[in-house]
Tab-separated table of C-alpha atoms in Angstrom:
chain	number	residue	atom	x	y	z
A	1	MET	CA	0.000	0.000	0.000
A	2	LYS	CA	1.280	3.423	-0.970
A	3	GLU	CA	0.326	5.008	2.370
A	4	LEU	CA	2.377	2.559	4.380
A	5	GLU	CA	5.505	3.317	2.390
A	6	GLU	CA	4.992	6.998	3.012
A	7	ILE	CA	4.249	6.427	6.686
A	8	LYS	CA	7.454	4.487	7.063
A	9	ASP	CA	9.515	7.223	5.423
A	10	ILE	CA	8.004	9.881	7.648
A	11	LEU	CA	8.520	7.836	10.800
A	12	ILE	CA	12.163	7.368	9.857
A	13	GLU	CA	12.573	11.079	9.366
A	14	MET	CA	10.783	11.915	12.603
A	15	LYS	CA	12.962	9.535	14.583
A	16	ASN	CA	16.124	10.969	13.032
A	17	LEU	CA	14.997	14.514	13.661
A	18	SER	CA	13.934	14.023	17.248
A	19	SER	CA	17.303	12.487	18.177
A	20	LEU	CA	19.061	15.312	16.414
A	21	MET	CA	16.884	17.871	18.201
A	22	ILE	CA	17.671	16.514	21.668
A	23	ASP	CA	21.351	16.688	20.868
A	24	LEU	CA	21.166	20.193	19.395
A	25	ALA	CA	18.918	21.521	22.164
A	26	PHE	CA	21.326	20.471	24.902
A	27	SER	CA	24.255	21.717	22.843
A	28	SER	CA	22.632	25.111	22.304
A	29	VAL	CA	22.418	25.548	26.076
A	30	MET	CA	25.885	24.198	26.795
A	31	TYR	CA	27.475	26.444	24.202
A	32	ASN	CA	25.025	29.316	24.617
A	33	SER	CA	24.432	29.321	20.866
A	34	GLU	CA	21.454	31.154	19.398
A	35	ASP	CA	22.407	29.793	16.013
A	36	ILE	CA	21.853	26.224	17.110
A	37	ALA	CA	18.756	27.077	19.117
A	38	ASP	CA	17.391	28.588	15.892
A	39	GLU	CA	18.028	25.337	14.116
A	40	VAL	CA	16.027	23.503	16.793
A	41	TYR	CA	13.217	25.996	16.241
A	42	ILE	CA	13.193	25.250	12.502
A	43	LEU	CA	13.225	21.517	13.192
A	44	GLU	CA	10.345	21.753	15.636
A	45	ASP	CA	8.207	23.280	12.921
A	46	LYS	CA	9.200	20.530	10.567
A	47	VAL	CA	8.351	17.782	13.045
A	48	ASP	CA	4.923	19.375	13.638
A	49	ASP	CA	4.213	19.197	9.903
A	50	LEU	CA	5.392	15.615	9.712
A	51	THR	CA	3.280	14.604	12.694
A	52	LEU	CA	0.122	15.934	11.134
A	53	LYS	CA	0.996	14.340	7.820
A	54	VAL	CA	1.659	10.908	9.254
A	55	LYS	CA	-1.521	10.960	11.314
A	56	LYS	CA	-3.573	11.800	8.226
A	57	LEU	CA	-1.886	9.011	6.314
A	58	ALA	CA	-2.599	6.547	9.098
A	59	LEU	CA	-6.267	7.501	9.093
A	60	ASN	CA	-6.374	7.038	5.349
A	61	ALA	CA	-4.655	3.701	5.521
A	62	ALA	CA	-7.262	2.546	8.053
A	63	LYS	CA	-9.756	2.323	5.187
A	64	TYR	CA	-7.840	-0.514	3.586
A	65	GLU	CA	-6.281	-2.170	6.592
A	66	GLU	CA	-7.908	-5.388	7.738
A	67	ASN	CA	-7.099	-4.627	11.325
A	68	PRO	CA	-7.173	-0.817	11.699
A	69	ASP	CA	-6.366	-1.037	15.444
A	70	LYS	CA	-2.772	-1.708	14.506
A	71	LEU	CA	-2.512	1.786	13.063
A	72	LEU	CA	-3.047	3.206	16.555
A	73	SER	CA	0.574	2.436	17.346
A	74	ILE	CA	1.613	4.710	14.475
A	75	ILE	CA	-0.433	7.603	15.799
A	76	GLU	CA	0.907	6.993	19.295
A	77	MET	CA	4.454	6.907	17.990
A	78	ALA	CA	3.981	10.158	16.070
A	79	THR	CA	2.509	11.855	19.135
A	80	ILE	CA	5.415	10.791	21.313
A	81	ASN	CA	7.932	12.006	18.763
A	82	GLU	CA	6.182	15.333	18.618
A	83	GLN	CA	6.363	15.591	22.417
A	84	ILE	CA	10.090	14.968	22.304
A	85	SER	CA	10.503	17.630	19.675
A	86	ASP	CA	8.382	20.156	21.617
A	87	SER	CA	10.423	19.557	24.755
A	88	ALA	CA	13.681	19.906	22.871
A	89	TYR	CA	12.414	23.252	21.656
A	90	GLU	CA	11.580	24.280	25.244
A	91	ILE	CA	15.196	23.600	26.175
A	92	ALA	CA	16.589	25.538	23.223
A	93	ASP	CA	14.170	28.359	23.971
A	94	LEU	CA	16.242	29.185	27.078
A	95	VAL	CA	18.883	30.509	24.739
A	96	LEU	CA	16.421	32.346	22.505
A	97	ARG	CA	14.517	34.033	25.327
A	98	ASP	CA	15.385	37.617	26.007
A	99	VAL	CA	15.811	36.946	29.690
A	100	GLU	CA	19.380	37.081	30.893
A	101	PRO	CA	20.102	33.507	32.027
A	102	HIS	CA	20.511	32.920	35.728
A	103	PRO	CA	24.143	32.424	36.793
A	104	ILE	CA	23.180	28.818	37.470
A	105	ILE	CA	22.405	28.295	33.800
A	106	ARG	CA	25.621	30.114	32.972
A	107	LYS	CA	27.464	27.523	35.022
A	108	ILE	CA	26.138	24.814	32.762
A	109	MET	CA	27.467	26.558	29.726
A	110	HIS	CA	30.921	25.613	28.630
A	111	ASP	CA	33.675	27.664	30.119
A	112	VAL	CA	36.232	26.331	27.677
A	113	GLU	CA	37.147	27.828	24.339
A	114	GLU	CA	34.941	25.377	22.502
A	115	GLU	CA	32.005	26.705	20.579
A	116	ILE	CA	29.299	25.350	18.348
A	117	GLY	CA	28.246	26.790	15.034
A	118	ARG	CA	26.644	26.461	11.643
A	119	VAL	CA	29.048	26.774	8.764
A	120	LYS	CA	28.037	26.859	5.115
A	121	VAL	CA	30.292	25.194	2.561
A	122	ASN	CA	30.629	27.582	-0.350
A	123	GLU	CA	31.816	27.211	-3.924
A	124	GLY	CA	35.549	26.720	-4.205
A	125	SER	CA	35.964	25.399	-0.685
A	126	ILE	CA	38.663	22.758	-0.399
A	127	LEU	CA	36.294	20.667	1.721
A	128	ILE	CA	34.039	19.881	-1.236
A	129	GLY	CA	34.284	16.309	-2.476
A	130	GLN	CA	36.300	15.131	0.511
A	131	THR	CA	35.107	12.525	2.984
A	132	LEU	CA	35.261	13.157	6.716
A	133	LYS	CA	37.803	10.352	6.902
A	134	GLN	CA	40.105	12.174	4.486
A	135	LEU	CA	39.647	15.506	6.231
A	136	LYS	CA	40.377	14.316	9.791
A	137	LEU	CA	38.837	17.539	11.116
A	138	PRO	CA	38.945	16.572	14.802
A	139	THR	CA	42.714	16.072	14.824
A	140	LYS	CA	43.617	18.743	12.260
A	141	ILE	CA	41.526	21.708	13.379
A	142	GLY	CA	39.835	20.495	16.551
A	143	VAL	CA	36.313	20.368	15.180
A	144	LYS	CA	33.740	17.598	15.269
A	145	ILE	CA	30.815	17.551	12.841
A	146	LEU	CA	27.576	16.800	14.680
A	147	ALA	CA	25.347	16.985	11.645
A	148	ILE	CA	25.245	18.006	8.012
A	149	LYS	CA	22.249	19.850	6.649
A	150	ARG	CA	21.920	19.147	2.944
A	151	GLY	CA	18.967	20.917	1.380
A	152	THR	CA	16.090	20.024	3.648
A	153	ARG	CA	17.724	16.812	4.802
A	154	TYR	CA	19.795	16.358	7.935
A	155	ILE	CA	22.540	13.807	8.238
A	156	TYR	CA	22.926	13.196	11.939
A	157	ASN	CA	26.254	11.894	13.250
A	158	PRO	CA	27.645	11.591	9.721
A	159	SER	CA	29.801	8.541	9.081
A	160	LYS	CA	33.463	8.778	8.121
A	161	ASP	CA	32.644	8.007	4.496
A	162	GLU	CA	30.274	10.945	4.152
A	163	GLU	CA	31.446	13.285	1.420
A	164	ILE	CA	31.045	17.038	1.854
A	165	LYS	CA	29.134	18.781	-0.933
A	166	GLU	CA	28.831	22.373	-1.992
A	167	GLY	CA	26.020	24.133	-0.157
A	168	ASP	CA	26.158	21.787	2.843
A	169	ILE	CA	25.641	23.396	6.203
A	170	LEU	CA	27.913	21.850	8.784
A	171	ILE	CA	26.828	21.880	12.393
A	172	ALA	CA	30.081	21.572	14.222
A	173	VAL	CA	31.502	21.825	17.695
A	174	GLY	CA	35.058	22.463	18.820
A	175	SER	CA	37.724	25.083	19.255
A	176	GLY	CA	38.414	25.565	15.567
A	177	ILE	CA	35.080	26.799	14.243
A	178	ASP	CA	36.716	29.933	12.826
A	179	ARG	CA	39.235	27.802	10.991
A	180	LEU	CA	36.345	25.695	9.637
A	181	ARG	CA	34.675	28.880	8.384
A	182	GLU	CA	37.846	29.774	6.489
A	183	LEU	CA	38.120	26.295	4.973
A	184	SER	CA	34.516	26.384	3.823
A	185	ASN	CA	35.027	29.749	2.129
A	186	GLU	CA	32.337	31.297	4.279
A	187	VAL	CA	34.151	34.503	5.170
A	188	GLU	CA	34.834	35.512	1.579
A	189	GLU	CA	31.322	34.794	0.387
A	190	GLU	CA	29.463	36.549	3.146
A	191	GLY	CA	31.346	39.770	2.483
A	192	GLU	CA	33.195	41.953	4.928
A	193	MET	CA	30.222	43.829	6.262
A	194	PHE	CA	29.081	40.930	8.403
A	195	GLU	CA	32.475	39.978	9.578
A	196	GLU	CA	32.989	42.784	12.047
A	197	GLU	CA	29.439	42.772	13.312
A	198	GLU	CA	29.558	39.150	14.222
A	199	GLU	CA	32.763	39.387	16.212
A	200	GLU	CA	32.130	39.633	19.917
B	1	MET	CA	6.429	10.107	46.198
B	2	GLU	CA	8.603	7.706	48.222
B	3	ASP	CA	11.699	8.759	46.354
B	4	ILE	CA	11.272	12.313	47.350
B	5	GLU	CA	10.822	11.549	51.024
B	6	GLU	CA	14.037	9.564	51.047
B	7	PHE	CA	15.897	12.235	49.209
B	8	GLU	CA	18.622	14.054	51.087
B	9	TYR	CA	19.895	17.262	49.692
B	10	GLU	CA	23.403	16.734	48.426
B	11	PRO	CA	25.114	19.742	46.990
B	12	ARG	CA	25.992	18.535	43.529
B	13	SER	CA	26.861	21.106	40.938
B	14	VAL	CA	24.116	22.052	38.528
B	15	LYS	CA	26.435	21.227	35.708
B	16	GLU	CA	26.903	17.657	36.931
B	17	LEU	CA	23.175	17.277	37.273
B	18	PHE	CA	22.542	18.686	33.828
B	19	ILE	CA	25.085	16.383	32.176
B	20	GLU	CA	23.683	13.337	33.966
B	21	MET	CA	20.148	14.277	32.956
B	22	LYS	CA	21.259	14.741	29.369
B	23	ASN	CA	22.967	11.340	29.301
B	24	ILE	CA	20.082	9.534	30.938
B	25	VAL	CA	17.462	11.075	28.712
B	26	GLU	CA	19.411	10.099	25.602
B	27	LEU	CA	19.869	6.577	26.926
B	28	MET	CA	16.152	6.383	27.695
B	29	VAL	CA	15.168	7.289	24.153
B	30	ASP	CA	17.609	4.735	22.712
B	31	LEU	CA	16.434	2.007	25.051
B	32	ALA	CA	12.794	2.839	24.439
B	33	TYR	CA	13.259	2.363	20.698
B	34	SER	CA	15.209	-0.840	21.354
B	35	SER	CA	12.376	-2.200	23.475
B	36	ILE	CA	9.928	-1.600	20.632
B	37	LEU	CA	12.251	-3.024	18.009
B	38	PHE	CA	12.907	-6.223	19.952
B	39	GLY	CA	9.522	-6.319	21.675
B	40	ASP	CA	11.516	-6.702	24.872
B	41	LYS	CA	9.730	-6.003	28.138
B	42	GLU	CA	12.862	-6.033	30.278
B	43	ILE	CA	14.390	-3.190	28.297
B	44	ALA	CA	11.082	-1.363	28.589
B	45	GLU	CA	11.147	-1.844	32.380
B	46	GLU	CA	14.614	-0.362	32.495
B	47	VAL	CA	13.305	2.742	30.736
B	48	LEU	CA	10.723	3.129	33.474
B	49	ASP	CA	13.390	2.683	36.165
B	50	LEU	CA	15.427	5.403	34.519
B	51	GLU	CA	12.344	7.586	34.459
B	52	GLU	CA	12.277	7.333	38.264
B	53	ARG	CA	15.944	8.251	38.433
B	54	MET	CA	15.158	11.260	36.260
B	55	ASP	CA	12.409	12.354	38.620
B	56	LEU	CA	14.937	12.405	41.422
B	57	LEU	CA	17.494	14.384	39.423
B	58	ASN	CA	14.784	16.748	38.365
B	59	TYR	CA	13.822	17.290	41.953
B	60	GLN	CA	17.437	18.086	42.839
B	61	MET	CA	17.569	20.551	39.964
B	62	MET	CA	14.475	22.284	41.296
B	63	VAL	CA	15.956	22.482	44.791
B	64	HIS	CA	18.926	24.265	43.251
B	65	ALA	CA	16.565	26.617	41.521
B	66	VAL	CA	14.613	27.478	44.640
B	67	LEU	CA	17.759	28.038	46.662
B	68	ALA	CA	19.080	30.339	43.988
B	69	ALA	CA	16.309	32.909	44.223
B	70	ARG	CA	16.637	35.538	46.891
B	71	ASN	CA	14.416	38.215	45.395
B	72	VAL	CA	11.831	38.792	42.680
B	73	LYS	CA	14.363	39.579	40.026
B	74	GLU	CA	16.318	36.416	40.673
B	75	ALA	CA	13.127	34.428	40.887
B	76	GLU	CA	12.356	35.518	37.329
B	77	LYS	CA	15.694	34.269	36.139
B	78	VAL	CA	15.178	31.042	38.021
B	79	THR	CA	12.118	30.253	35.930
B	80	SER	CA	14.509	29.355	33.121
B	81	ILE	CA	15.931	26.540	35.240
B	82	LEU	CA	12.464	25.250	35.989
B	83	GLN	CA	11.561	25.448	32.314
B	84	MET	CA	14.563	23.349	31.478
B	85	ALA	CA	13.914	20.799	34.211
B	86	ASN	CA	10.339	20.478	32.998
B	87	ALA	CA	11.348	20.043	29.390
B	88	ILE	CA	13.856	17.338	30.263
B	89	GLU	CA	11.239	15.570	32.324
B	90	ASP	CA	8.809	15.731	29.399
B	91	ILE	CA	11.317	13.993	27.138
B	92	SER	CA	11.843	11.333	29.762
B	93	ASN	CA	8.091	10.852	30.046
B	94	ALA	CA	7.850	10.539	26.272
B	95	ALA	CA	10.477	7.798	26.321
B	96	GLY	CA	8.513	6.168	29.132
B	97	ASP	CA	5.388	6.280	26.966
B	98	LEU	CA	7.248	4.514	24.152
B	99	ALA	CA	8.296	1.814	26.610
B	100	LYS	CA	4.751	1.507	27.897
B	101	MET	CA	3.600	0.662	24.378
B	102	VAL	CA	5.653	-2.518	24.787
B	103	LEU	CA	4.595	-3.252	28.355
B	104	GLU	CA	0.946	-2.740	27.643
B	105	GLY	CA	1.149	-5.013	24.654
B	106	LEU	CA	0.070	-2.472	22.043
B	107	GLU	CA	1.209	-4.471	19.028
B	108	PRO	CA	3.327	-2.110	16.933
B	109	HIS	CA	2.445	-1.905	13.275
B	110	PRO	CA	5.166	-3.610	11.190
B	111	VAL	CA	6.129	-0.277	9.560
B	112	ILE	CA	7.285	0.974	12.958
B	113	LYS	CA	9.918	-1.729	13.249
B	114	GLU	CA	10.916	-1.158	9.653
B	115	ALA	CA	11.279	2.553	10.337
B	116	ILE	CA	13.478	1.951	13.387
B	117	LEU	CA	15.640	-0.393	11.330
B	118	GLU	CA	16.033	2.066	8.475
B	119	SER	CA	16.863	5.179	10.488
B	120	GLU	CA	20.254	6.747	10.034
B	121	GLU	CA	21.269	5.461	13.414
B	122	ILE	CA	20.041	1.999	14.078
B	123	ILE	CA	20.029	-0.233	17.101
B	124	ALA	CA	21.236	-3.793	16.820
B	125	LYS	CA	22.019	-6.868	18.854
B	126	ILE	CA	25.573	-8.046	18.407
B	127	THR	CA	26.668	-11.414	19.804
B	128	VAL	CA	30.311	-11.754	20.793
B	129	THR	CA	31.808	-15.098	19.765
B	130	PRO	CA	34.523	-16.631	21.987
B	131	ASN	CA	37.255	-16.095	19.395
B	132	SER	CA	36.417	-12.437	18.805
B	133	ILE	CA	39.015	-9.871	19.794
B	134	LEU	CA	36.305	-8.174	21.876
B	135	ALA	CA	36.088	-11.055	24.350
B	136	GLY	CA	37.998	-10.347	27.561
B	137	LYS	CA	38.614	-6.658	26.810
B	138	THR	CA	37.144	-3.632	28.563
B	139	LEU	CA	35.197	-0.972	26.681
B	140	GLY	CA	37.911	1.495	27.702
B	141	GLU	CA	40.627	-0.624	26.069
B	142	LEU	CA	38.601	-1.074	22.923
B	143	LYS	CA	37.390	2.540	22.597
B	144	LEU	CA	34.537	1.135	20.532
B	145	ALA	CA	32.759	4.457	20.118
B	146	SER	CA	35.700	6.203	18.491
B	147	ASN	CA	37.125	3.131	16.744
B	148	THR	CA	33.940	1.730	15.270
B	149	GLY	CA	31.331	4.477	15.683
B	150	VAL	CA	29.054	2.199	17.715
B	151	TRP	CA	27.843	3.171	21.189
B	152	ILE	CA	27.091	0.258	23.482
B	153	ILE	CA	23.925	1.189	25.327
B	154	ALA	CA	23.283	-2.125	27.061
B	155	VAL	CA	24.616	-5.659	27.329
B	156	ARG	CA	22.766	-8.896	27.833
B	157	ARG	CA	24.777	-11.493	29.768
B	158	GLY	CA	22.930	-14.776	30.178
B	159	LYS	CA	19.704	-13.714	31.753
B	160	ARG	CA	21.070	-10.465	33.133
B	161	TRP	CA	20.972	-6.982	31.632
B	162	ILE	CA	23.697	-4.407	32.139
B	163	PHE	CA	22.614	-0.929	31.116
B	164	ALA	CA	24.910	1.941	30.129
B	165	PRO	CA	28.154	-0.034	30.704
B	166	ASP	CA	31.132	2.176	31.557
B	167	LYS	CA	34.712	2.058	30.313
B	168	ASP	CA	35.756	-0.550	32.916
B	169	PHE	CA	33.107	-2.964	31.706
B	170	ARG	CA	34.775	-6.167	30.481
B	171	ILE	CA	33.145	-7.962	27.572
B	172	LYS	CA	32.775	-11.730	27.954
B	173	PRO	CA	32.258	-14.368	25.254
B	174	LEU	CA	28.578	-14.785	24.309
B	175	ASP	CA	27.650	-11.341	25.640
B	176	VAL	CA	24.969	-9.740	23.518
B	177	LEU	CA	25.776	-6.082	22.949
B	178	ILE	CA	23.008	-3.623	22.169
B	179	GLY	CA	24.701	-0.990	20.057
B	180	ARG	CA	23.643	2.237	18.417
B	181	GLY	CA	25.347	3.417	15.248
B	182	THR	CA	25.060	3.808	11.493
B	183	HIS	CA	24.410	0.748	9.310
B	184	THR	CA	28.043	0.598	8.175
B	185	SER	CA	29.480	0.896	11.639
B	186	ILE	CA	27.111	-1.733	13.042
B	187	GLU	CA	28.038	-4.144	10.241
B	188	HIS	CA	31.702	-3.476	10.943
B	189	LEU	CA	31.286	-4.244	14.647
B	190	LYS	CA	29.329	-7.399	13.843
B	191	GLU	CA	32.257	-8.683	11.802
B	192	ILE	CA	34.565	-7.938	14.716
B	193	ALA	CA	32.226	-9.680	17.161
B	194	ARG	CA	32.048	-12.693	14.871
B	195	GLY	CA	35.838	-12.865	14.806
B	196	VAL	CA	36.129	-12.146	11.082
B	197	ILE	CA	37.900	-8.826	11.573
B	198	ARG	CA	40.731	-9.149	14.068
B	199	VAL	CA	41.686	-5.516	14.643
B	200	VAL	CA	40.029	-2.735	16.646
B	201	GLY	CA	42.009	0.501	16.778
B	202	HIS	CA	45.347	-0.517	18.252
B	203	GLU	CA	44.076	-3.740	19.752
B	204	ARG	CA	44.992	-6.853	17.820
B	205	ALA	CA	44.082	-10.435	18.411
């Protein structure tokens, strides 16, 4: 049945996204990163859409299913995933809120030089076409890639064989984020006007 | 509410609490999916036990929050801590709900299992054969997470379950590892566990 195929694909995506969101939400607090909290916000929206979509599909599929009760588990699963995504957003929201965080929250945030960031891979970057294995980013520039956003897709915990493509957005953590920005040609592309503004 | 009555305030740093809550909540979600995938009630029970542990940690976090407010202005800031504690608890409850699907015998539709199996990160059972290089080594020696990309979230030894094994945990022959990782990394670890591949990082058979 066509619906079931679609349901499966959406459930896969929802599971991937909710794991990614938990990770990013905690990271946004630990690294006090509005950038990452923003990403969680975008993902929450996406999960809401998917939840509604999968529930509609399940209801539709019930027409053909011999035992429609079984589809309940799909609706339950979607609801739970949506709860996880909502809660992840609540955590990330701490960073987005305009309230100055309590010193206690500050204590949670990393005191080290590590930071987290989104870096776009632009045309001409030497990263393009290389696998993570070839690049050895953690040892060479002290950066670990948590996820790659490619178009509307997220690759969570990318494997060593994942090849970086032009236009990828790398969500990375470490002490060498600035170096990663240089390697991905971000500074040149964005123009100088942003550069000074963004420095803290 | 028994837990709370027994609870004694121990001054742990908020950061420690936060990290433990983060780790437990992630473990809970992984285990909850595993329980559905394998239809395993014992794993599901463990999720519920962890949910209780989370309640306790959450309570400690709230005590921190209350102690931190000395005036209205600080109380406002403290709401952010409560918001976070609540959100973490909600995730833990969600994982508990997944586990309850298994305990209450709500038969999952076959597409759910298929979806769990086809996610980017999958969960798999890996049996360690006696001649595998894994047998007799600790997780710390093997550095499985960095060497193979697979996180061991639980181990089944005979009839016993060991959840969230630490780096001193020593793998024994016939242990069943429950690992989380990408398809390729899981396949790789399976070959190692079967004794086909004889090298893990610097460890050689």
